[in-house]
Amino acid sequence: MRAPFPRWRAMGDAALLVELGDEIDERLNARVHALAAQLATAPGLECIPGYASLLVEFDPDILSQEKLETAIAHALEQPMAAAQAKPRVVEIPTRYGGEWGPDLDFVARRNGLTPAQVVEIHTRCPLRVFMLGFTPGFPYIGPLPAKIAAPRLETPHTHVPAGAVGIAGRQTGIYPRESPGGWQIIGHTDLILFDPTRDPPTLLAPGDYVRFVAVDR
Amino acid sequence: MFDVIDPGLFTTIQDLGRVGFQSYGVTPGGAMDPFALRAANALVGNAPGEAALEITLAGPRLSALEKCVIAVTGARFALTVDERPMPANTALFIRASATVQFGARQAGARAYLALAGGIDVPLVLHSRATDVRGQFGGLAGRALQGGDRLIPRYATLRVERAGKMLPARVEAYVEQDTPIRIIRGPHLAYFADATIAALEGQTWQVSELADRMGLRLAGARLDRAAGEILSCGVTRGAIQVPAGGQPIILMADYQTTGGYPIIATVIRADLPRLAQKTAGDTIAFIAVDVVHARQAYQELEQLIRSIS
């Protein structure tokens, strides 16, 4: 039987997976990032935020699992800090469709929309960066309105270019570098998502918001 | 200082990896076998995290441009200097213009060559480890090529280290074939008891699809509840089970987040042994508790500290 949320379980002998829920939800995700911030003063930790979870890597010789669990339980008992100063909204100039968005027509057809309508919905509102992962700087952004959701490709693209903007389910994301990819590619941005010579090395951070902006090809 | 005459199959500069950037999606990376890297550094008198060479399956041919001290640990190769056999796990004095050659591989998969004074390449995100997929870090973000030059980070000649050896019990782990110890979970709800028993009850083979990102295992299919987990942070040693039912053990260059349920996680103390496995090798698992796991790690730490 599964324990209710919040719950935590060991991932090996030096990491704890703290699960706050099991859905893609902005408030839940905000709680994840707030927990990471609360743990920032504890020694020897590295936290990796997920949609609704936080992986806490720790050094048992610096901080015992027991003390860490106590700190987590205590942090979660605190009411979440009042909404911080307005989060950043980063504009993402995007060329949609054509050679830059080979899957835009499919996403439109699947949802009974025109490509222009898909673009309008994709660019309508600021969307939250829930987490980064998969590759350095890759943002998991959403939630998209269900009207433009689309499943991953059955056969992934072998080469998705750096800057490709994609959709998978109700998530949207941007590929920081060329790689194979299973997301529906609807557009492209020239923005650099990851530069290891800079500090911080990524354009976007978890908790940021983005606004896609359609630009001419 | 060395010129690379022949780089070997896949030789990269590695250290103990990048700490603190996983929330940006940057894998910690670093040595697949951090124990061997630290042991090699200890033998030559370097700090534990100095950059060294990670040598995979077929090793390089190097020409020394000046006298220096090196040590080779981890996988066992027929090592020669100017065509004379030399021992591994020993600090070696190398004279100028000598040729260091890795011959046939005898045990394990990955060896480490530490140079007294470390290797001078720029820090990228606080580490000299090579991120080959990301094409950054190490030497221009790539494996070594013929014609590369390896320059020590600082000038030193630790002649007094020459002859320093690892205790025999330290070398033994490379060939140790006892089951790999795991902590069950965290996504146990996705797996029936019978499946957990199946993970631990069979011998798995390391498939051809094994690399620095992960060891894919071949064996009887592991059944699990359908669907994926919400993407969450993962850690080295986590054993993911994709829909196909063939587990993957995450290794040094793991993707920092994942959507496959994790049935168990290899304990830290057994990660070095896993790094010495290659395609065709077999692995069995045994579950232990976190107390045992941490004690095993402590013992490993003691072993490293005893080399000085």
mmCIF file of N, CA, C and O in Angstrom, chain B residues 131-170:
data_model
loop_
_atom_site.group_PDB
_atom_site.id
_atom_site.type_symbol
_atom_site.label_atom_id
_atom_site.label_comp_id
_atom_site.label_asym_id
_atom_site.label_seq_id
_atom_site.Cartn_x
_atom_site.Cartn_y
_atom_site.Cartn_z
ATOM 1 N N ASP B 131 32.489 16.050 -20.575
ATOM 2 C CA ASP B 131 31.090 15.722 -20.873
ATOM 3 C C ASP B 131 31.024 15.550 -22.385
ATOM 4 O O ASP B 131 30.923 16.522 -23.124
ATOM 5 N N VAL B 132 31.141 14.291 -22.829
ATOM 6 C CA VAL B 132 31.278 14.037 -24.265
ATOM 7 C C VAL B 132 29.988 14.361 -25.007
ATOM 8 O O VAL B 132 30.014 14.938 -26.090
ATOM 9 N N ARG B 133 28.833 14.030 -24.448
ATOM 10 C CA ARG B 133 27.574 14.369 -25.121
ATOM 11 C C ARG B 133 27.407 15.871 -25.233
ATOM 12 O O ARG B 133 26.978 16.395 -26.239
ATOM 13 N N GLY B 134 27.758 16.576 -24.162
ATOM 14 C CA GLY B 134 27.619 18.028 -24.144
ATOM 15 C C GLY B 134 28.769 18.735 -24.840
ATOM 16 O O GLY B 134 28.710 19.932 -25.091
ATOM 17 N N GLN B 135 29.821 17.984 -25.136
ATOM 18 C CA GLN B 135 30.996 18.523 -25.823
ATOM 19 C C GLN B 135 31.622 19.661 -25.042
ATOM 20 O O GLN B 135 31.990 20.708 -25.603
ATOM 21 N N PHE B 136 31.740 19.515 -23.737
ATOM 22 C CA PHE B 136 32.461 20.494 -22.943
ATOM 23 C C PHE B 136 33.261 19.786 -21.847
ATOM 24 O O PHE B 136 33.020 18.632 -21.504
ATOM 25 N N GLY B 137 34.218 20.501 -21.317
ATOM 26 C CA GLY B 137 35.044 19.951 -20.248
ATOM 27 C C GLY B 137 36.156 19.061 -20.785
ATOM 28 O O GLY B 137 36.187 18.691 -21.960
ATOM 29 N N GLY B 138 37.092 18.689 -19.885
ATOM 30 C CA GLY B 138 38.213 17.855 -20.306
ATOM 31 C C GLY B 138 39.016 18.556 -21.396
ATOM 32 O O GLY B 138 39.198 19.776 -21.370
ATOM 33 N N LEU B 139 39.466 17.788 -22.365
ATOM 34 C CA LEU B 139 40.198 18.352 -23.492
ATOM 35 C C LEU B 139 39.203 18.633 -24.612
ATOM 36 O O LEU B 139 38.815 17.719 -25.350
ATOM 37 N N ALA B 140 38.784 19.882 -24.709
ATOM 38 C CA ALA B 140 37.863 20.309 -25.772
ATOM 39 C C ALA B 140 36.593 19.466 -25.845
ATOM 40 O O ALA B 140 36.030 19.280 -26.926
ATOM 41 N N GLY B 141 36.155 18.924 -24.725
ATOM 42 C CA GLY B 141 34.886 18.209 -24.682
ATOM 43 C C GLY B 141 34.850 16.926 -25.479
ATOM 44 O O GLY B 141 33.781 16.478 -25.900
ATOM 45 N N ARG B 142 36.012 16.294 -25.676
ATOM 46 C CA ARG B 142 36.047 15.085 -26.509
ATOM 47 C C ARG B 142 37.052 14.082 -25.947
ATOM 48 O O ARG B 142 37.807 14.372 -25.028
ATOM 49 N N ALA B 143 37.008 12.890 -26.534
ATOM 50 C CA ALA B 143 38.001 11.880 -26.191
ATOM 51 C C ALA B 143 39.355 12.303 -26.771
ATOM 52 O O ALA B 143 39.427 13.116 -27.696
ATOM 53 N N LEU B 144 40.420 11.731 -26.232
ATOM 54 C CA LEU B 144 41.767 12.057 -26.722
ATOM 55 C C LEU B 144 41.937 11.621 -28.165
ATOM 56 O O LEU B 144 41.341 10.639 -28.614
ATOM 57 N N GLN B 145 42.772 12.375 -28.893
ATOM 58 C CA GLN B 145 43.134 12.031 -30.267
ATOM 59 C C GLN B 145 44.646 11.993 -30.375
ATOM 60 O O GLN B 145 45.353 12.621 -29.567
ATOM 61 N N GLY B 146 45.142 11.292 -31.376
ATOM 62 C CA GLY B 146 46.578 11.317 -31.636
ATOM 63 C C GLY B 146 47.021 12.750 -31.868
ATOM 64 O O GLY B 146 46.322 13.518 -32.524
ATOM 65 N N GLY B 147 48.165 13.123 -31.300
ATOM 66 C CA GLY B 147 48.645 14.493 -31.468
ATOM 67 C C GLY B 147 48.305 15.396 -30.298
ATOM 68 O O GLY B 147 48.848 16.504 -30.179
ATOM 69 N N ASP B 148 47.392 14.957 -29.425
ATOM 70 C CA ASP B 148 47.088 15.759 -28.233
ATOM 71 C C ASP B 148 48.307 15.794 -27.320
ATOM 72 O O ASP B 148 49.114 14.871 -27.289
ATOM 73 N N ARG B 149 48.411 16.863 -26.540
ATOM 74 C CA ARG B 149 49.499 16.976 -25.569
ATOM 75 C C ARG B 149 48.884 17.122 -24.182
ATOM 76 O O ARG B 149 47.963 17.914 -23.979
ATOM 77 N N LEU B 150 49.378 16.350 -23.234
ATOM 78 C CA LEU B 150 48.870 16.391 -21.859
ATOM 79 C C LEU B 150 49.904 17.106 -21.004
ATOM 80 O O LEU B 150 51.031 16.627 -20.849
ATOM 81 N N ILE B 151 49.517 18.259 -20.459
ATOM 82 C CA ILE B 151 50.440 19.090 -19.685
ATOM 83 C C ILE B 151 50.041 19.033 -18.228
ATOM 84 O O ILE B 151 48.848 19.150 -17.916
ATOM 85 N N PRO B 152 51.000 18.860 -17.325
ATOM 86 C CA PRO B 152 50.619 18.844 -15.905
ATOM 87 C C PRO B 152 50.094 20.207 -15.471
ATOM 88 O O PRO B 152 50.513 21.242 -15.984
ATOM 89 N N ARG B 153 49.153 20.168 -14.534
ATOM 90 C CA ARG B 153 48.552 21.401 -14.040
ATOM 91 C C ARG B 153 49.567 22.213 -13.243
ATOM 92 O O ARG B 153 49.553 23.439 -13.251
ATOM 93 N N TYR B 154 50.434 21.529 -12.529
ATOM 94 C CA TYR B 154 51.498 22.235 -11.803
ATOM 95 C C TYR B 154 52.752 21.386 -11.868
ATOM 96 O O TYR B 154 52.692 20.161 -12.009
ATOM 97 N N ALA B 155 53.891 22.069 -11.779
ATOM 98 C CA ALA B 155 55.172 21.373 -11.904
ATOM 99 C C ALA B 155 55.501 20.690 -10.594
ATOM 100 O O ALA B 155 55.417 21.290 -9.531
ATOM 101 N N THR B 156 55.830 19.420 -10.690
ATOM 102 C CA THR B 156 56.220 18.687 -9.491
ATOM 103 C C THR B 156 56.955 17.458 -9.941
ATOM 104 O O THR B 156 56.713 16.963 -11.045
ATOM 105 N N LEU B 157 57.856 16.971 -9.156
ATOM 106 C CA LEU B 157 58.493 15.706 -9.495
ATOM 107 C C LEU B 157 58.597 14.902 -8.227
ATOM 108 O O LEU B 157 59.487 15.092 -7.421
ATOM 109 N N ARG B 158 57.640 14.018 -8.049
ATOM 110 C CA ARG B 158 57.558 13.286 -6.785
ATOM 111 C C ARG B 158 58.384 12.017 -6.856
ATOM 112 O O ARG B 158 57.843 10.921 -6.784
ATOM 113 N N VAL B 159 59.669 12.166 -7.036
ATOM 114 C CA VAL B 159 60.511 10.981 -7.174
ATOM 115 C C VAL B 159 60.365 10.062 -5.975
ATOM 116 O O VAL B 159 60.408 8.843 -6.101
ATOM 117 N N GLU B 160 60.131 10.670 -4.814
ATOM 118 C CA GLU B 160 60.021 9.853 -3.598
ATOM 119 C C GLU B 160 58.788 8.959 -3.623
ATOM 120 O O GLU B 160 58.685 8.009 -2.863
ATOM 121 N N ARG B 161 57.825 9.229 -4.504
ATOM 122 C CA ARG B 161 56.625 8.396 -4.595
ATOM 123 C C ARG B 161 56.905 7.120 -5.383
ATOM 124 O O ARG B 161 56.158 6.142 -5.236
ATOM 125 N N ALA B 162 57.918 7.159 -6.250
ATOM 126 C CA ALA B 162 58.147 6.010 -7.130
ATOM 127 C C ALA B 162 58.260 4.740 -6.303
ATOM 128 O O ALA B 162 58.972 4.700 -5.304
ATOM 129 N N GLY B 163 57.553 3.704 -6.730
ATOM 130 C CA GLY B 163 57.565 2.441 -6.010
ATOM 131 C C GLY B 163 56.426 2.298 -5.031
ATOM 132 O O GLY B 163 56.132 1.199 -4.549
ATOM 133 N N LYS B 164 55.751 3.384 -4.699
ATOM 134 C CA LYS B 164 54.611 3.314 -3.781
ATOM 135 C C LYS B 164 53.558 2.405 -4.404
ATOM 136 O O LYS B 164 53.225 2.545 -5.570
ATOM 137 N N MET B 165 53.027 1.470 -3.613
ATOM 138 C CA MET B 165 52.083 0.477 -4.170
ATOM 139 C C MET B 165 50.775 0.478 -3.406
ATOM 140 O O MET B 165 50.753 0.784 -2.211
ATOM 141 N N LEU B 166 49.716 0.077 -4.096
ATOM 142 C CA LEU B 166 48.448 -0.152 -3.401
ATOM 143 C C LEU B 166 48.536 -1.468 -2.645
ATOM 144 O O LEU B 166 49.147 -2.426 -3.126
ATOM 145 N N PRO B 167 47.892 -1.549 -1.460
ATOM 146 C CA PRO B 167 47.816 -2.848 -0.787
ATOM 147 C C PRO B 167 47.082 -3.841 -1.689
ATOM 148 O O PRO B 167 46.155 -3.452 -2.400
ATOM 149 N N ALA B 168 47.511 -5.107 -1.650
ATOM 150 C CA ALA B 168 46.945 -6.131 -2.551
ATOM 151 C C ALA B 168 45.437 -6.221 -2.437
ATOM 152 O O ALA B 168 44.725 -6.393 -3.425
ATOM 153 N N ARG B 169 44.896 -6.080 -1.230
ATOM 154 C CA ARG B 169 43.451 -6.234 -1.073
ATOM 155 C C ARG B 169 42.684 -5.153 -1.812
ATOM 156 O O ARG B 169 41.538 -5.316 -2.170
ATOM 157 N N VAL B 170 43.355 -4.033 -2.064
ATOM 158 C CA VAL B 170 42.693 -2.944 -2.780
ATOM 159 C C VAL B 170 42.515 -3.316 -4.252
ATOM 160 O O VAL B 170 41.515 -3.000 -4.861
#
